[in-house]
Amino acid sequence: MLGYSTDYEIFAKVKTKVVAMTLEQCRIRWIDRAGATVGNPDFNVKKATQAAAIVLAEIPTKPADYYLLLKLLYMADRISLTQTGHFITTAELVAMKAGPLPIDVYRCITKQHPSCAFWNAHIHREGYKLSLAADPGTNSLCAYDIAVLRNVARRYGTLHPALVGRLTHALAEFKKNRVDKGMKAIPTRDILEAVGRKGQAEKIIQEATDRAAIRRLFKGARG
């Protein structure tokens, strides 16, 4: 369940199916439709940028494919939710034909997010490739966040992006919310159920809701 005990079993199942798949078949083809979803008021672009920088630094192939980055960040968010009840990137997780991904990060990559200036100042895009333009720091991340991001990147960052994509396609929450076109938000409850935490889902979701409300309150006070 990418958390980390059974993910190699999933990997073994999809490995033989990816031979004929080209990376181009996995690429995201709905750029013009991405703005249709409701905005995420809790998205922290600075934290997401710092998380992406940690992963990009660990991926050995440079510049890195942005499809691979999105998949690795999804995995990291999934693990963090399982263990702590929060997402590292603070992005909304969605399902689409190309698999699950953090949509707010995708919008930063494609310069569609209204608050992507910090991202653009630190991460450079050339076609489907990403590279670090400047160090965004790590002050928005805790030691746990950094450890999870590095572990995921080191474990899966050497694999072909298409294979990592197939791995995420095998996840239960994606299968439950899969769409043939457009996208659909993946409920946190579905992820928790997929990783065996269905019994604690309500408590985890309520605590996350309370934390988000407190963050918005302090953000409003500072503004």
PDB file of C-alpha atoms in Angstrom:
ATOM      1  CA  MET A   1       0.000   0.000   0.000  1.00  0.00           C
ATOM      2  CA  LEU A   2       2.941   2.318  -0.594  1.00  0.00           C
ATOM      3  CA  GLY A   3       3.285   2.595   3.054  1.00  0.00           C
ATOM      4  CA  TYR A   4       5.642   0.517   2.625  1.00  0.00           C
ATOM      5  CA  SER A   5       4.824  -3.187   3.028  1.00  0.00           C
ATOM      6  CA  THR A   6       2.788  -4.256   0.010  1.00  0.00           C
ATOM      7  CA  ASP A   7       3.893  -1.806  -2.676  1.00  0.00           C
ATOM      8  CA  TYR A   8       6.410  -4.249  -4.136  1.00  0.00           C
ATOM      9  CA  GLU A   9       3.597  -6.753  -4.631  1.00  0.00           C
ATOM     10  CA  ILE A  10       1.737  -4.153  -6.692  1.00  0.00           C
ATOM     11  CA  PHE A  11       4.958  -3.332  -8.533  1.00  0.00           C
ATOM     12  CA  ALA A  12       5.467  -6.988  -9.430  1.00  0.00           C
ATOM     13  CA  LYS A  13       1.959  -7.206 -10.893  1.00  0.00           C
ATOM     14  CA  VAL A  14       2.307  -4.177 -13.132  1.00  0.00           C
ATOM     15  CA  LYS A  15       5.932  -4.616 -14.200  1.00  0.00           C
ATOM     16  CA  THR A  16       5.149  -7.040 -17.013  1.00  0.00           C
ATOM     17  CA  LYS A  17       2.334  -4.845 -18.325  1.00  0.00           C
ATOM     18  CA  VAL A  18       4.404  -1.733 -18.891  1.00  0.00           C
ATOM     19  CA  VAL A  19       6.834  -3.044 -21.510  1.00  0.00           C
ATOM     20  CA  ALA A  20       4.800  -1.849 -24.483  1.00  0.00           C
ATOM     21  CA  MET A  21       3.725   1.416 -22.869  1.00  0.00           C
ATOM     22  CA  THR A  22       5.447   4.578 -23.995  1.00  0.00           C
ATOM     23  CA  LEU A  23       5.869   7.551 -21.722  1.00  0.00           C
ATOM     24  CA  GLU A  24       3.912   9.698 -24.158  1.00  0.00           C
ATOM     25  CA  GLN A  25       0.817   7.559 -23.517  1.00  0.00           C
ATOM     26  CA  CYS A  26       1.052   8.490 -19.837  1.00  0.00           C
ATOM     27  CA  ARG A  27       1.380  12.211 -20.326  1.00  0.00           C
ATOM     28  CA  ILE A  28      -1.313  14.567 -19.148  1.00  0.00           C
ATOM     29  CA  ARG A  29      -3.422  15.829 -22.039  1.00  0.00           C
ATOM     30  CA  TRP A  30      -6.030  17.953 -20.347  1.00  0.00           C
ATOM     31  CA  ILE A  31      -4.164  21.198 -19.728  1.00  0.00           C
ATOM     32  CA  ASP A  32      -7.058  23.355 -20.942  1.00  0.00           C
ATOM     33  CA  ARG A  33      -9.503  21.561 -18.645  1.00  0.00           C
ATOM     34  CA  ALA A  34      -7.448  21.711 -15.485  1.00  0.00           C
ATOM     35  CA  GLY A  35      -8.914  25.018 -14.375  1.00  0.00           C
ATOM     36  CA  ALA A  36     -12.421  23.586 -14.147  1.00  0.00           C
ATOM     37  CA  THR A  37     -12.091  22.246 -10.617  1.00  0.00           C
ATOM     38  CA  VAL A  38     -12.846  24.209  -7.459  1.00  0.00           C
ATOM     39  CA  GLY A  39      -9.832  26.026  -6.007  1.00  0.00           C
ATOM     40  CA  ASN A  40      -8.045  24.707  -2.938  1.00  0.00           C
ATOM     41  CA  PRO A  41      -7.829  27.470  -0.289  1.00  0.00           C
ATOM     42  CA  ASP A  42      -5.448  25.384   1.844  1.00  0.00           C
ATOM     43  CA  PHE A  43      -2.790  24.954  -0.826  1.00  0.00           C
ATOM     44  CA  ASN A  44       0.607  26.200   0.355  1.00  0.00           C
ATOM     45  CA  VAL A  45       2.638  26.864  -2.774  1.00  0.00           C
ATOM     46  CA  LYS A  46       5.839  27.478  -0.796  1.00  0.00           C
ATOM     47  CA  LYS A  47       5.598  24.121   0.951  1.00  0.00           C
ATOM     48  CA  ALA A  48       4.727  22.337  -2.292  1.00  0.00           C
ATOM     49  CA  THR A  49       7.679  23.954  -4.061  1.00  0.00           C
ATOM     50  CA  GLN A  50      10.050  22.925  -1.297  1.00  0.00           C
ATOM     51  CA  ALA A  51       8.668  19.374  -1.392  1.00  0.00           C
ATOM     52  CA  ALA A  52       9.139  19.217  -5.159  1.00  0.00           C
ATOM     53  CA  ALA A  53      12.709  20.513  -4.822  1.00  0.00           C
ATOM     54  CA  ILE A  54      13.570  17.740  -2.349  1.00  0.00           C
ATOM     55  CA  VAL A  55      12.281  15.111  -4.786  1.00  0.00           C
ATOM     56  CA  LEU A  56      13.935  16.671  -7.849  1.00  0.00           C
ATOM     57  CA  ALA A  57      17.270  16.718  -6.038  1.00  0.00           C
ATOM     58  CA  GLU A  58      17.007  12.967  -5.402  1.00  0.00           C
ATOM     59  CA  ILE A  59      15.912  11.867  -8.902  1.00  0.00           C
ATOM     60  CA  PRO A  60      19.115  10.773 -10.676  1.00  0.00           C
ATOM     61  CA  THR A  61      17.929  11.604 -14.209  1.00  0.00           C
ATOM     62  CA  LYS A  62      18.168  15.342 -14.736  1.00  0.00           C
ATOM     63  CA  PRO A  63      16.230  17.238 -15.848  1.00  0.00           C
ATOM     64  CA  ALA A  64      13.414  15.134 -14.414  1.00  0.00           C
ATOM     65  CA  ASP A  65      10.155  14.270 -16.136  1.00  0.00           C
ATOM     66  CA  TYR A  66       7.306  16.176 -14.532  1.00  0.00           C
ATOM     67  CA  TYR A  67       5.003  13.154 -14.795  1.00  0.00           C
ATOM     68  CA  LEU A  68       7.437  11.284 -12.537  1.00  0.00           C
ATOM     69  CA  LEU A  69       7.568  14.177 -10.065  1.00  0.00           C
ATOM     70  CA  LEU A  70       3.771  14.288  -9.805  1.00  0.00           C
ATOM     71  CA  LYS A  71       3.589  10.557  -9.139  1.00  0.00           C
ATOM     72  CA  LEU A  72       6.307  10.650  -6.479  1.00  0.00           C
ATOM     73  CA  LEU A  73       4.626  13.554  -4.718  1.00  0.00           C
ATOM     74  CA  TYR A  74       1.334  11.654  -4.761  1.00  0.00           C
ATOM     75  CA  MET A  75       3.046   8.667  -3.157  1.00  0.00           C
ATOM     76  CA  ALA A  76       4.616  10.873  -0.501  1.00  0.00           C
ATOM     77  CA  ASP A  77       1.292  12.520   0.288  1.00  0.00           C
ATOM     78  CA  ARG A  78      -0.367   9.116   0.536  1.00  0.00           C
ATOM     79  CA  ILE A  79       2.247   7.832   2.972  1.00  0.00           C
ATOM     80  CA  SER A  80       2.048  10.989   5.055  1.00  0.00           C
ATOM     81  CA  LEU A  81      -1.742  10.756   5.268  1.00  0.00           C
ATOM     82  CA  THR A  82      -1.442   7.131   6.365  1.00  0.00           C
ATOM     83  CA  GLN A  83       1.051   7.892   9.112  1.00  0.00           C
ATOM     84  CA  THR A  84       0.212  11.427  10.259  1.00  0.00           C
ATOM     85  CA  GLY A  85      -3.174  12.406   8.843  1.00  0.00           C
ATOM     86  CA  HIS A  86      -1.901  15.254   6.643  1.00  0.00           C
ATOM     87  CA  PHE A  87      -0.657  15.781   3.084  1.00  0.00           C
ATOM     88  CA  ILE A  88       2.869  17.092   2.644  1.00  0.00           C
ATOM     89  CA  THR A  89       2.177  19.130  -0.505  1.00  0.00           C
ATOM     90  CA  THR A  90      -1.170  20.468   0.815  1.00  0.00           C
ATOM     91  CA  ALA A  91      -2.496  19.883  -2.714  1.00  0.00           C
ATOM     92  CA  GLU A  92      -5.846  18.393  -3.657  1.00  0.00           C
ATOM     93  CA  LEU A  93      -5.421  14.816  -4.887  1.00  0.00           C
ATOM     94  CA  VAL A  94      -7.397  13.928  -8.000  1.00  0.00           C
ATOM     95  CA  ALA A  95      -7.950  10.980 -10.316  1.00  0.00           C
ATOM     96  CA  MET A  96      -7.759  11.280 -14.082  1.00  0.00           C
ATOM     97  CA  LYS A  97      -7.126   9.035 -17.053  1.00  0.00           C
ATOM     98  CA  ALA A  98      -3.345   9.355 -16.556  1.00  0.00           C
ATOM     99  CA  GLY A  99      -3.661   8.329 -12.894  1.00  0.00           C
ATOM    100  CA  PRO A 100      -3.769  10.043  -9.488  1.00  0.00           C
ATOM    101  CA  LEU A 101      -1.834  13.256  -8.852  1.00  0.00           C
ATOM    102  CA  PRO A 102      -1.702  16.463  -6.757  1.00  0.00           C
ATOM    103  CA  ILE A 103      -3.630  18.846  -9.013  1.00  0.00           C
ATOM    104  CA  ASP A 104      -2.399  22.100  -7.468  1.00  0.00           C
ATOM    105  CA  VAL A 105       1.210  21.096  -8.143  1.00  0.00           C
ATOM    106  CA  TYR A 106       0.286  20.273 -11.733  1.00  0.00           C
ATOM    107  CA  ARG A 107      -1.221  23.721 -12.102  1.00  0.00           C
ATOM    108  CA  CYS A 108       1.996  25.262 -10.834  1.00  0.00           C
ATOM    109  CA  ILE A 109       4.001  23.289 -13.383  1.00  0.00           C
ATOM    110  CA  THR A 110       1.732  24.455 -16.206  1.00  0.00           C
ATOM    111  CA  LYS A 111       1.549  28.031 -14.832  1.00  0.00           C
ATOM    112  CA  GLN A 112      -2.207  27.863 -14.380  1.00  0.00           C
ATOM    113  CA  HIS A 113      -2.256  28.330 -10.620  1.00  0.00           C
ATOM    114  CA  PRO A 114      -2.926  31.931  -9.538  1.00  0.00           C
ATOM    115  CA  SER A 115      -0.250  31.707  -6.838  1.00  0.00           C
ATOM    116  CA  CYS A 116       2.564  30.032  -8.752  1.00  0.00           C
ATOM    117  CA  ALA A 117       5.092  32.898  -8.653  1.00  0.00           C
ATOM    118  CA  PHE A 118       7.147  31.248  -5.903  1.00  0.00           C
ATOM    119  CA  TRP A 119       7.162  27.969  -7.832  1.00  0.00           C
ATOM    120  CA  ASN A 120       8.219  29.678 -11.071  1.00  0.00           C
ATOM    121  CA  ALA A 121      11.094  31.426  -9.307  1.00  0.00           C
ATOM    122  CA  HIS A 122      12.581  28.145  -8.109  1.00  0.00           C
ATOM    123  CA  ILE A 123      11.605  25.411 -10.574  1.00  0.00           C
ATOM    124  CA  HIS A 124      12.255  25.670 -14.306  1.00  0.00           C
ATOM    125  CA  ARG A 125      10.231  23.825 -16.921  1.00  0.00           C
ATOM    126  CA  GLU A 126      11.432  22.962 -20.407  1.00  0.00           C
ATOM    127  CA  GLY A 127       8.769  20.953 -22.222  1.00  0.00           C
ATOM    128  CA  TYR A 128       8.067  17.896 -20.064  1.00  0.00           C
ATOM    129  CA  LYS A 129      11.257  18.346 -18.037  1.00  0.00           C
ATOM    130  CA  LEU A 130      11.831  20.108 -14.719  1.00  0.00           C
ATOM    131  CA  SER A 131      14.977  21.339 -13.027  1.00  0.00           C
ATOM    132  CA  LEU A 132      15.824  23.470 -10.003  1.00  0.00           C
ATOM    133  CA  ALA A 133      16.396  27.115 -10.866  1.00  0.00           C
ATOM    134  CA  ALA A 134      17.070  28.172  -7.273  1.00  0.00           C
ATOM    135  CA  ASP A 135      16.988  26.622  -3.825  1.00  0.00           C
ATOM    136  CA  PRO A 136      13.568  27.286  -2.216  1.00  0.00           C
ATOM    137  CA  GLY A 137      14.788  26.190   1.213  1.00  0.00           C
ATOM    138  CA  THR A 138      13.048  23.767   3.550  1.00  0.00           C
ATOM    139  CA  ASN A 139      11.611  25.976   6.289  1.00  0.00           C
ATOM    140  CA  SER A 140       8.003  25.012   5.471  1.00  0.00           C
ATOM    141  CA  LEU A 141       8.801  21.298   5.811  1.00  0.00           C
ATOM    142  CA  CYS A 142       9.384  19.309   8.984  1.00  0.00           C
ATOM    143  CA  ALA A 143      12.016  16.587   9.359  1.00  0.00           C
ATOM    144  CA  TYR A 144       9.341  13.927   8.807  1.00  0.00           C
ATOM    145  CA  ASP A 145       8.220  15.511   5.523  1.00  0.00           C
ATOM    146  CA  ILE A 146      11.770  15.626   4.217  1.00  0.00           C
ATOM    147  CA  ALA A 147      12.459  12.020   5.217  1.00  0.00           C
ATOM    148  CA  VAL A 148       9.327  10.728   3.463  1.00  0.00           C
ATOM    149  CA  LEU A 149      10.034  12.732   0.305  1.00  0.00           C
ATOM    150  CA  ARG A 150      13.625  11.502   0.127  1.00  0.00           C
ATOM    151  CA  ASN A 151      12.682   7.887   0.819  1.00  0.00           C
ATOM    152  CA  VAL A 152      10.031   7.889  -1.914  1.00  0.00           C
ATOM    153  CA  ALA A 153      12.341   9.579  -4.420  1.00  0.00           C
ATOM    154  CA  ARG A 154      15.206   7.197  -3.718  1.00  0.00           C
ATOM    155  CA  ARG A 155      12.969   4.156  -3.899  1.00  0.00           C
ATOM    156  CA  TYR A 156      11.025   5.002  -7.057  1.00  0.00           C
ATOM    157  CA  GLY A 157      12.924   7.860  -8.692  1.00  0.00           C
ATOM    158  CA  THR A 158      15.210   5.500 -10.600  1.00  0.00           C
ATOM    159  CA  LEU A 159      12.273   3.750 -12.294  1.00  0.00           C
ATOM    160  CA  HIS A 160      10.852   4.627 -15.698  1.00  0.00           C
ATOM    161  CA  PRO A 161       8.085   7.215 -15.257  1.00  0.00           C
ATOM    162  CA  ALA A 162       5.579   5.027 -17.096  1.00  0.00           C
ATOM    163  CA  LEU A 163       6.224   2.177 -14.685  1.00  0.00           C
ATOM    164  CA  VAL A 164       5.709   4.434 -11.674  1.00  0.00           C
ATOM    165  CA  GLY A 165       2.499   5.588 -13.314  1.00  0.00           C
ATOM    166  CA  ARG A 166       1.279   2.012 -13.618  1.00  0.00           C
ATOM    167  CA  LEU A 167       2.093   1.481  -9.974  1.00  0.00           C
ATOM    168  CA  THR A 168      -0.205   4.329  -8.956  1.00  0.00           C
ATOM    169  CA  HIS A 169      -2.913   3.077 -11.334  1.00  0.00           C
ATOM    170  CA  ALA A 170      -3.028  -0.107  -9.222  1.00  0.00           C
ATOM    171  CA  LEU A 171      -3.969   1.758  -6.041  1.00  0.00           C
ATOM    172  CA  ALA A 172      -7.454   1.029  -4.691  1.00  0.00           C
ATOM    173  CA  GLU A 173      -8.505   4.657  -4.256  1.00  0.00           C
ATOM    174  CA  PHE A 174      -7.651   5.390  -7.877  1.00  0.00           C
ATOM    175  CA  LYS A 175      -9.590   2.401  -9.171  1.00  0.00           C
ATOM    176  CA  LYS A 176     -12.603   3.540  -7.161  1.00  0.00           C
ATOM    177  CA  ASN A 177     -12.506   7.085  -8.561  1.00  0.00           C
ATOM    178  CA  ARG A 178     -11.110   6.524 -12.036  1.00  0.00           C
ATOM    179  CA  VAL A 179     -12.474   8.636 -14.893  1.00  0.00           C
ATOM    180  CA  ASP A 180     -12.010   8.340 -18.649  1.00  0.00           C
ATOM    181  CA  LYS A 181     -11.771  12.088 -19.167  1.00  0.00           C
ATOM    182  CA  GLY A 182     -11.524  15.169 -17.028  1.00  0.00           C
ATOM    183  CA  MET A 183     -10.797  14.572 -13.374  1.00  0.00           C
ATOM    184  CA  LYS A 184     -12.375  13.703 -10.050  1.00  0.00           C
ATOM    185  CA  ALA A 185     -11.282  14.560  -6.527  1.00  0.00           C
ATOM    186  CA  ILE A 186     -10.131  11.515  -4.560  1.00  0.00           C
ATOM    187  CA  PRO A 187     -11.841  11.591  -1.153  1.00  0.00           C
ATOM    188  CA  THR A 188      -9.460  11.357   1.789  1.00  0.00           C
ATOM    189  CA  ARG A 189     -11.756   8.677   3.179  1.00  0.00           C
ATOM    190  CA  ASP A 190     -11.089   6.463   0.139  1.00  0.00           C
ATOM    191  CA  ILE A 191      -7.319   6.729   0.608  1.00  0.00           C
ATOM    192  CA  LEU A 192      -7.565   5.893   4.305  1.00  0.00           C
ATOM    193  CA  GLU A 193      -9.764   2.904   3.517  1.00  0.00           C
ATOM    194  CA  ALA A 194      -7.277   1.739   0.873  1.00  0.00           C
ATOM    195  CA  VAL A 195      -4.399   1.777   3.377  1.00  0.00           C
ATOM    196  CA  GLY A 196      -6.358  -0.033   6.091  1.00  0.00           C
ATOM    197  CA  ARG A 197      -7.354   2.934   8.259  1.00  0.00           C
ATOM    198  CA  LYS A 198     -11.084   2.962   7.571  1.00  0.00           C
ATOM    199  CA  GLY A 199     -11.860   2.714  11.288  1.00  0.00           C
ATOM    200  CA  GLN A 200      -9.908   5.894  12.050  1.00  0.00           C
ATOM    201  CA  ALA A 201     -11.051   7.827   8.977  1.00  0.00           C
ATOM    202  CA  GLU A 202     -13.637  10.041  10.648  1.00  0.00           C
ATOM    203  CA  LYS A 203     -11.248  11.084  13.424  1.00  0.00           C
ATOM    204  CA  ILE A 204      -8.386  11.766  11.001  1.00  0.00           C
ATOM    205  CA  ILE A 205     -10.596  13.790   8.666  1.00  0.00           C
ATOM    206  CA  GLN A 206     -12.068  15.830  11.522  1.00  0.00           C
ATOM    207  CA  GLU A 207      -8.630  16.610  12.931  1.00  0.00           C
ATOM    208  CA  ALA A 208      -7.428  17.651   9.480  1.00  0.00           C
ATOM    209  CA  THR A 209     -10.493  19.872   9.058  1.00  0.00           C
ATOM    210  CA  ASP A 210      -9.844  21.506  12.425  1.00  0.00           C
ATOM    211  CA  ARG A 211      -6.182  22.145  11.580  1.00  0.00           C
ATOM    212  CA  ALA A 212      -7.149  23.687   8.250  1.00  0.00           C
ATOM    213  CA  ALA A 213      -9.668  25.970   9.942  1.00  0.00           C
ATOM    214  CA  ILE A 214      -7.033  27.150  12.424  1.00  0.00           C
ATOM    215  CA  ARG A 215      -4.551  27.817   9.607  1.00  0.00           C
ATOM    216  CA  ARG A 216      -7.126  29.882   7.723  1.00  0.00           C
ATOM    217  CA  LEU A 217      -7.957  31.791  10.889  1.00  0.00           C
ATOM    218  CA  PHE A 218      -4.330  32.747  11.514  1.00  0.00           C
ATOM    219  CA  LYS A 219      -3.802  33.503   7.836  1.00  0.00           C
ATOM    220  CA  GLY A 220      -6.781  35.865   7.916  1.00  0.00           C
ATOM    221  CA  ALA A 221      -5.494  37.539  11.080  1.00  0.00           C
ATOM    222  CA  ARG A 222      -2.095  38.157   9.485  1.00  0.00           C
ATOM    223  CA  GLY A 223      -3.704  39.470   6.301  1.00  0.00           C
TER     224      GLY A 223
END
